[in-house]
Short mmCIF file of C-alpha atoms and ligand atoms in Angstrom, two decimals:
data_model
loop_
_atom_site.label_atom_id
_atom_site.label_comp_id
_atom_site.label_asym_id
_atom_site.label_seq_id
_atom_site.Cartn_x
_atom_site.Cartn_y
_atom_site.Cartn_z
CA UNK V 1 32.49 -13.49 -13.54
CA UNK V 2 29.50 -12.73 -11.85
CA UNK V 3 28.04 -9.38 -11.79
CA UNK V 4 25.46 -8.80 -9.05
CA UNK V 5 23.56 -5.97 -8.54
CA UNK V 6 24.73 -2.88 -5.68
CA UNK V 7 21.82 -1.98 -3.41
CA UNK V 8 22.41 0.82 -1.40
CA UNK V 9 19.50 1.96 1.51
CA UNK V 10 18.97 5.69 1.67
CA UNK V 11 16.70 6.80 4.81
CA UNK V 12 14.60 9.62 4.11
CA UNK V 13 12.47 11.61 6.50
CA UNK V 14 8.90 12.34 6.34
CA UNK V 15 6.46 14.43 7.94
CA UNK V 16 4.17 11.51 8.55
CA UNK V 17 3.21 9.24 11.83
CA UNK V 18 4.82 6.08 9.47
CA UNK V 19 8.21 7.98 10.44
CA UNK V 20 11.03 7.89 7.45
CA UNK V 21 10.63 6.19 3.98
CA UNK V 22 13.75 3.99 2.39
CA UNK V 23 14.96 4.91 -1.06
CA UNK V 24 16.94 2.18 -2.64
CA UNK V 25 19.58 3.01 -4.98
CA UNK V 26 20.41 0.26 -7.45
CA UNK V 27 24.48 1.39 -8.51
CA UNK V 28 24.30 -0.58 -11.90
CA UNK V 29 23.87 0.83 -15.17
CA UNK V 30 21.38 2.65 -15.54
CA UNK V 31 21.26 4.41 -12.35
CA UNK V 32 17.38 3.57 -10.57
CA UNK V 33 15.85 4.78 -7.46
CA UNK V 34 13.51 2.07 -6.16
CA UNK V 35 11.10 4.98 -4.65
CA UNK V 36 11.92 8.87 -4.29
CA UNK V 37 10.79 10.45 -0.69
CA UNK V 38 8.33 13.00 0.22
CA UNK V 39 7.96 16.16 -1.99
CA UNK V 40 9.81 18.70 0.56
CA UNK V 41 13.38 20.21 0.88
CA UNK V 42 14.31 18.41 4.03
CA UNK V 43 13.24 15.11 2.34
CA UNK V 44 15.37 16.30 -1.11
CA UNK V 45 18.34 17.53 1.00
CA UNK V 46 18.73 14.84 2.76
CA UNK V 47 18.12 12.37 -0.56
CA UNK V 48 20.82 14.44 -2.90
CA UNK V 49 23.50 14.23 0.22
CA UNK V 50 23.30 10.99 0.47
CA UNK V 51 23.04 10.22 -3.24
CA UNK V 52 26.57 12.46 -3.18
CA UNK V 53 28.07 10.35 -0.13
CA UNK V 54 27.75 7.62 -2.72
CA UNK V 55 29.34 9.30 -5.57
CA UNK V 56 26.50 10.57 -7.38
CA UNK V 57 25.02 13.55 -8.68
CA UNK V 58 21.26 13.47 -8.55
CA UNK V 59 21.99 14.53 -12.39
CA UNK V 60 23.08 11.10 -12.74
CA UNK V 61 19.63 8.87 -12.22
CA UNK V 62 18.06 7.45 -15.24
CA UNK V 63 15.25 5.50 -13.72
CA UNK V 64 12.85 5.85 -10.81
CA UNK V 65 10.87 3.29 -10.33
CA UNK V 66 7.67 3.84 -8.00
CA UNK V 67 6.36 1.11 -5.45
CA UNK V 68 2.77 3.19 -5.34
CA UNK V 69 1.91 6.73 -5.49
CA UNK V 70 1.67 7.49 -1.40
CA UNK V 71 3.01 10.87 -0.87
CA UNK V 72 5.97 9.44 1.54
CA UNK V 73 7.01 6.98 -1.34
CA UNK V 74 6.72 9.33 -4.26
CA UNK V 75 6.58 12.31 -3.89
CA UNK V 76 10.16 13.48 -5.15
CA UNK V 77 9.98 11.16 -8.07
CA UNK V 78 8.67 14.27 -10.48
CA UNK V 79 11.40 16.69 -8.79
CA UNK V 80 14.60 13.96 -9.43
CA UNK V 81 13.19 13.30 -13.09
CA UNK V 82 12.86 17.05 -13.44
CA UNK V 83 16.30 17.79 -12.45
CA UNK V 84 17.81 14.73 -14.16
CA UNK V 85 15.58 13.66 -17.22
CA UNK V 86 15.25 10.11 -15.74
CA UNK V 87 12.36 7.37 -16.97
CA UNK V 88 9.82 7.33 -14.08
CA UNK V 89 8.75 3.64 -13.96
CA UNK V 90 4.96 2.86 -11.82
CA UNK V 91 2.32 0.62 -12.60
CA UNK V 92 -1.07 2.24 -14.49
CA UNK V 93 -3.24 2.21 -11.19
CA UNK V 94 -1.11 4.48 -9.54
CA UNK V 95 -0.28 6.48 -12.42
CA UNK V 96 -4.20 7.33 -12.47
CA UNK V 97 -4.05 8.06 -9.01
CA UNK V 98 -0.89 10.90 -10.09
CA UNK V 99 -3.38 12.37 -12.28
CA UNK V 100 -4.93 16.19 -11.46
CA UNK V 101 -8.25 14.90 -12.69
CA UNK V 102 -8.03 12.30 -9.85
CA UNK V 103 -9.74 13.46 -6.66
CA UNK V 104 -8.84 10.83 -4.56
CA UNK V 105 -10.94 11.97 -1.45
CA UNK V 106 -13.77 12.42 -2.91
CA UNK V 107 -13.83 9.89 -5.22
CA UNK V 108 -14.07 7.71 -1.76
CA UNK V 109 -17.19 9.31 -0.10
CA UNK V 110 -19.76 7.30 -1.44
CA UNK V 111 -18.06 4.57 0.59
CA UNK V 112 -18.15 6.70 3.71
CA UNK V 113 -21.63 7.10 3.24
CA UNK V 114 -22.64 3.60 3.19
CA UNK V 115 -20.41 3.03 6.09
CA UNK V 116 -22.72 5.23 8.06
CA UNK V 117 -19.97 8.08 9.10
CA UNK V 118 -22.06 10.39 9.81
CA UNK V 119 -22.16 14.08 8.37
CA UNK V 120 -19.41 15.81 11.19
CA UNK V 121 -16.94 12.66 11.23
CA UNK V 122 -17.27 12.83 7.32
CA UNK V 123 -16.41 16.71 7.33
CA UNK V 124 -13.81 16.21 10.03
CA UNK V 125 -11.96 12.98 7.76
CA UNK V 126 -12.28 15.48 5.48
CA UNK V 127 -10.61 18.42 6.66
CA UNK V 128 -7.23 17.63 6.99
CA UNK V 129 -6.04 17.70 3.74
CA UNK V 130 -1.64 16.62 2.90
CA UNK V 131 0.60 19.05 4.02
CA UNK V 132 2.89 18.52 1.13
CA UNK V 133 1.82 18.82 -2.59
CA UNK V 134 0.11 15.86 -4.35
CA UNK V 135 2.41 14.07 -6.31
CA UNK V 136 2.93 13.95 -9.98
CA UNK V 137 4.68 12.78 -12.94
CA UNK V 138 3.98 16.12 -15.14
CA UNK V 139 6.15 16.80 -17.85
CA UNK V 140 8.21 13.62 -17.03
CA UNK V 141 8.98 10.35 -19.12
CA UNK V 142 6.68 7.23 -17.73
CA UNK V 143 7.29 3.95 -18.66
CA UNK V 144 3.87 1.92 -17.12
CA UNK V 145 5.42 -1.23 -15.47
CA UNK V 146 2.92 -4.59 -15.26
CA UNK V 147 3.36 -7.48 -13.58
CA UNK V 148 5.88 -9.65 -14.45
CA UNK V 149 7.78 -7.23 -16.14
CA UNK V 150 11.65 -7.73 -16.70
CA UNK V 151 13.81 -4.00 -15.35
CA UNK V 152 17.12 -4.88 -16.86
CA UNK V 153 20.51 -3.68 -15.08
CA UNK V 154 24.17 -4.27 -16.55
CA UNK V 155 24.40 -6.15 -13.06
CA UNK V 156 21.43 -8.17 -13.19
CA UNK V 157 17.53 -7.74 -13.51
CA UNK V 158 14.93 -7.32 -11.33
CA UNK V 159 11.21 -8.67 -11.97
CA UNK V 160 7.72 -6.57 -11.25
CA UNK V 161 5.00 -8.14 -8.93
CA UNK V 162 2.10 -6.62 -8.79
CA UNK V 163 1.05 -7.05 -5.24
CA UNK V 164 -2.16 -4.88 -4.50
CA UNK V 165 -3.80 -4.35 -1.42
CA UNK V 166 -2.72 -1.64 0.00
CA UNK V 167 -2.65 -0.05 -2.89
CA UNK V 168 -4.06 -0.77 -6.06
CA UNK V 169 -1.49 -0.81 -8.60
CA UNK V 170 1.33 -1.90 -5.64
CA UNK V 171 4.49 -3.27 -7.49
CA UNK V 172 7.44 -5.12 -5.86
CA UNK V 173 10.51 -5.75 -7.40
CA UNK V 174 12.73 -9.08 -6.77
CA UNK V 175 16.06 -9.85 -7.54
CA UNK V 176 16.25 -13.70 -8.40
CA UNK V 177 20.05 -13.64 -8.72
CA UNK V 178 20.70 -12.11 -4.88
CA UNK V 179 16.80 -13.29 -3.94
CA UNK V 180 16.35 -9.49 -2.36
CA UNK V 181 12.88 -8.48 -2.26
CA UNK V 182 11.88 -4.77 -2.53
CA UNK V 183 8.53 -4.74 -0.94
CA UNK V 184 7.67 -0.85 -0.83
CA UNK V 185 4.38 -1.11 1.89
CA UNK V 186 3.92 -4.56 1.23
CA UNK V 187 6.06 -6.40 3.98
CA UNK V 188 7.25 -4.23 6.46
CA UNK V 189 9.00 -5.13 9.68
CA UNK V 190 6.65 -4.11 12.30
CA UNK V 191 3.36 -3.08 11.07
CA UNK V 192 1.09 -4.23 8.44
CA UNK V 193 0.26 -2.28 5.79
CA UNK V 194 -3.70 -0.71 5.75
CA UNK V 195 -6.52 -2.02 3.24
CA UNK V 196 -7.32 1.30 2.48
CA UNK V 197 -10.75 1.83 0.82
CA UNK V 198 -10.27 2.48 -2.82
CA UNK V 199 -12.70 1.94 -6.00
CA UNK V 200 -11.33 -0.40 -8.81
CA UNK V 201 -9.41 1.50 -11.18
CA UNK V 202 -11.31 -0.58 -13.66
CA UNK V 203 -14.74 -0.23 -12.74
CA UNK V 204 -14.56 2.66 -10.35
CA UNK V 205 -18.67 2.57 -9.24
CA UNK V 206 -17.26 -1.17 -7.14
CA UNK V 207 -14.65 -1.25 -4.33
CA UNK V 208 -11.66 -2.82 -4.54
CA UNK V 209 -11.38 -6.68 -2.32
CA UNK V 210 -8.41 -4.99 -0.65
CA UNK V 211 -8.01 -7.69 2.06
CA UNK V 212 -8.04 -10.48 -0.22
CA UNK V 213 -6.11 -9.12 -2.92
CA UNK V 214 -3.47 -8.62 -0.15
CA UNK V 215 -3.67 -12.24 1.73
CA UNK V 216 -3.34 -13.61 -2.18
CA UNK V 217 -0.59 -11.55 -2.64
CA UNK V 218 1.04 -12.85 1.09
CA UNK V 219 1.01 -16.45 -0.66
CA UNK V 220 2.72 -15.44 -3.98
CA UNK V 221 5.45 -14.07 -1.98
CA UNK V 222 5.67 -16.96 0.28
CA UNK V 223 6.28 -19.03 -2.52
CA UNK V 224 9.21 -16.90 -3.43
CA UNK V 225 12.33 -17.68 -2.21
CA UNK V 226 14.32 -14.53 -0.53
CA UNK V 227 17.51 -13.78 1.72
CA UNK V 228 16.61 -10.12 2.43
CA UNK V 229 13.59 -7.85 2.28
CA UNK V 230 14.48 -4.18 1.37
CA UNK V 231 10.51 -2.70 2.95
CA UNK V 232 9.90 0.44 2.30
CA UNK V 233 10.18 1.60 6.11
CA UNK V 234 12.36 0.71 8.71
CA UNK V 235 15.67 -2.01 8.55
CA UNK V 236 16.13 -4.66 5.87
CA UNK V 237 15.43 -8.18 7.57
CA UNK V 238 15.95 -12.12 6.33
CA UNK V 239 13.04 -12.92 7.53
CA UNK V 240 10.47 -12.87 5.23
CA UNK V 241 8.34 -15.64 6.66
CA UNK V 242 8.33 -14.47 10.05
CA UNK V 243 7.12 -11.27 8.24
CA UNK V 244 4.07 -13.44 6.18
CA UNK V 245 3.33 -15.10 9.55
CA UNK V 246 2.96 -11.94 11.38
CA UNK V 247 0.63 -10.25 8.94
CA UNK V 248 -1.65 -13.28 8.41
CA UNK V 249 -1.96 -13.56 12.47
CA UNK V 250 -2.93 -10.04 12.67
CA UNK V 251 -5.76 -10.21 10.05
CA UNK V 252 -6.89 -13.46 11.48
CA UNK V 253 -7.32 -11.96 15.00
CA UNK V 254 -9.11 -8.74 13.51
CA UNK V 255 -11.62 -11.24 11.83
CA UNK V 256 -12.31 -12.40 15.35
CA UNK V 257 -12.52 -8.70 17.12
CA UNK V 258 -15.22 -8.58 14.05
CA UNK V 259 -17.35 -11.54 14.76
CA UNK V 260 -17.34 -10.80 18.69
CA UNK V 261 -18.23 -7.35 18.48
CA UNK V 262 -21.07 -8.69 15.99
CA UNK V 263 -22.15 -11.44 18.96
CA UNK V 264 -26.13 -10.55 18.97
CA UNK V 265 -26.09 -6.76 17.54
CA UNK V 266 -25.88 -5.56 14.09
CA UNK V 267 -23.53 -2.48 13.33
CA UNK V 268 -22.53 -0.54 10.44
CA UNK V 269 -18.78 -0.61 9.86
CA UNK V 270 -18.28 2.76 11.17
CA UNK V 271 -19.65 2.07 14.34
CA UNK V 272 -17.74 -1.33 14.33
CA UNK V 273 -14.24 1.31 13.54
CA UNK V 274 -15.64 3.11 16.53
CA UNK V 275 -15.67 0.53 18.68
CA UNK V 276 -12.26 -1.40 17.09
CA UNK V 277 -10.73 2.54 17.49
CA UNK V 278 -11.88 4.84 19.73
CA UNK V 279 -9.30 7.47 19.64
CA UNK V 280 -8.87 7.87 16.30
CA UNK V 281 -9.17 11.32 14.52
CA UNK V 282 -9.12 13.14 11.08
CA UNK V 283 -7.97 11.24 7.57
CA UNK V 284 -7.05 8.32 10.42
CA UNK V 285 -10.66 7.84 10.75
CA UNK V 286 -10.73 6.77 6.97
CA UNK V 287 -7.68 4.82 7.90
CA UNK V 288 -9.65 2.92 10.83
CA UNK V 289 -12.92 2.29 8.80
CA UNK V 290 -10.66 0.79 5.76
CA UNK V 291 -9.19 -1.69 7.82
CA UNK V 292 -12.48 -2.99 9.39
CA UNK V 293 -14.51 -2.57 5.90
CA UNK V 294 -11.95 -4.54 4.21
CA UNK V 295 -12.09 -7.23 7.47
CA UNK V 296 -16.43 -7.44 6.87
CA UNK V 297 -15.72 -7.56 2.82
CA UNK V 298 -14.57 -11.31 3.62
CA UNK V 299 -16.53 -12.32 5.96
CA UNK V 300 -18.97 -11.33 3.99
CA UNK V 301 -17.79 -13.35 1.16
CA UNK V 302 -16.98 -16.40 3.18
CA UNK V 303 -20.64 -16.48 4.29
CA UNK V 304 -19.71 -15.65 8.36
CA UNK V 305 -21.41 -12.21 8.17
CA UNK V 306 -24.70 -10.66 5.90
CA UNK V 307 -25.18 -7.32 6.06
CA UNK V 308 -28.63 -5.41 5.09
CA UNK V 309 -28.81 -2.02 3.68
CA UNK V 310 -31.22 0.27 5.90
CA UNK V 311 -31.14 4.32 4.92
CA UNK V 312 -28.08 3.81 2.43
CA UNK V 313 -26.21 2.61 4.94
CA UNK V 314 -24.95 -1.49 5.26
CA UNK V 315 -25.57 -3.17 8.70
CA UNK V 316 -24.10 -6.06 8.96
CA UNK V 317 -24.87 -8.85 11.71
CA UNK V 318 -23.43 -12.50 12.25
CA UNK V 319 -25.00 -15.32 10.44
CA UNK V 320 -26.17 -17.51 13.31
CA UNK V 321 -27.00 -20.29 9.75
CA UNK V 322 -22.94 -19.75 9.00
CA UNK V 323 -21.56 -22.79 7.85
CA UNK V 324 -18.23 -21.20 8.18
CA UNK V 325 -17.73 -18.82 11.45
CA UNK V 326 -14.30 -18.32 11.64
CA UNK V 327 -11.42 -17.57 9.15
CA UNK V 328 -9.38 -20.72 10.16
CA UNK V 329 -12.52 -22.80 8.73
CA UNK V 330 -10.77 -21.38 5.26
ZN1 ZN J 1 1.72 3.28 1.37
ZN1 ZN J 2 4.69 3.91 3.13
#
């Protein structure tokens, strides 16, 4: 006999523009939540009545394992473990970023700085801080997960990828048996997840590649073979290559906003983020700026673009001596 593992999707709501976040609960001994929700009652009312619906008592969950510490993913993680003693499971990167010590905001303004936002934006980005509390494992039991790491069910097993880019210490989960991919931010249905700015949890003084971790990351999990994606917003979907394809033709096209904007001027990348997104306003800013920064970070790299620091601030102009001009010369 077979035993395969039960998946069950749980929508949660969110105060956030991303609109709800998907819980998965994995009904094999032990008991795991593949993320937890916001920290707020709605959020935890609506978790607990489904988790009931399904026959269980929040009581019940041993494990909670965290795709990356966003607020919309885990937030509730602490409050379930709390109320039910359960293992919280999340890679070391984003178990630093759970940390009170961690000021994640600030710990990002030297990047805004040599992006050039200038003094107001910087205080505006700023200003709006989360309306629900940072999230945090206090007082619970962590087990670190790292790539390639085994979670073992009665029913079957699944295996950790560590797919940053979004987020540093990013983890997917896949189930080889059923070939269902749990891809938290990673590979969602309709959007593509932002490069946000972050500093290497390793040598925190550098910026993370965020781009390029994630287009590695897109080829790992092309080389996987999966029958259903289980993203951390929105429906599940089969396909995953559609998804791959979709992602890689947005980032190509943004390289080529880049270099056109950069036809005979030389900008900073806020001003670049200004001109990519107008409208943009508060933490979004931040938001806008990561995904053109990460966007200059390889052209940079691939030779297309140099940049020159004037005031503290990088400028960066076309090479017109570019060997390579465009990404599809990679
Ligand atoms: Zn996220
Ligand atoms: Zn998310």
């Amino acid at each position: 006999m077979v035993q395969l593992l039960s998946v069950f999707q749980i929508i949660v709501p969110t105060p956030y523009a991303v609109g709800p976040v998907n819980v998965y609960l994995i009904k094999s001994d032990p008991l795991t939540l593949i993320d937890a929700g916001p920290n707020n009652a709605k959020a935890a009312k609506v978790l607990e009545g489904m988790l009931t619906s399904l026959g269980i008592n929040v009581k019940d969950i041993k494990r909670v394992v965290i795709t990356h510490a966003h607020p919309d993913h885990s937030g509730l993680a602490s409050d379930i473990a709390r109320k039910s003693g359960a293992t919280v499971l999340i890679h070391p990167w984003e178990l630093k970023k759970m940390d009170k010590a961690a000021d994640l905001m600030m710990e990002r303004l030297p990047y805004a700085i040599e992006a050039g936002v200038p003094q107001t934006v910087i205080a505006e980005m700023y200003g709006e801080r989360d309306k629900l509390p940072r999230p945090n494992v206090d007082n619970c039991k962590v087990e670190e997960l790292t790539d390639d790491d085994k979670i073992e069910f009665a029913g079957g097993q699944l295996q950790v990828l560590h797919l940053p880019g979004h987020s540093p210490g990013h983890t997917c989960l896949y189930d080889p048996e059923q070939k269902t991919f749990f891809s938290g931010d990673f590979l969602l249905p309709h959007i593509t997840p932002n490069p946000v700015i972050e500093p290497d949890p390793e040598n925190p003084g550098k910026r993370l590649p965020t781009l390029k971790q994630y287009l590695n990351g897109l080829k790992k999990v092309d080389d996987l073979k999966i029958s259903m994606v289980c993203p951390g917003h929105g429906g599940v979907f089969n396909d995953y290559r559609g998804a791959v394809n979709v992602a890689r033709c947005h980032h190509d096209s943004q390289f080529k906003i880049i270099l056109n904007k950069l036809n005979g001027k030389e900008l900073s990348s806020y001003e670049l983020s200004k001109e990519v997104y107008p409208n943009l306003h508060g933490w979004d800013i931040f938001l806008g700026l990561s995904e053109i920064q990460a966007h200059l970070d390889l052209l940079v790299e691939w030779g297309s673009v140099s940049f020159s620091k004037k005031n503290g601030v990088n400028y960066y102009h076309r090479d017109p001596h570019a060997a390579k001009v465009a990404p599809s010369d990679q």
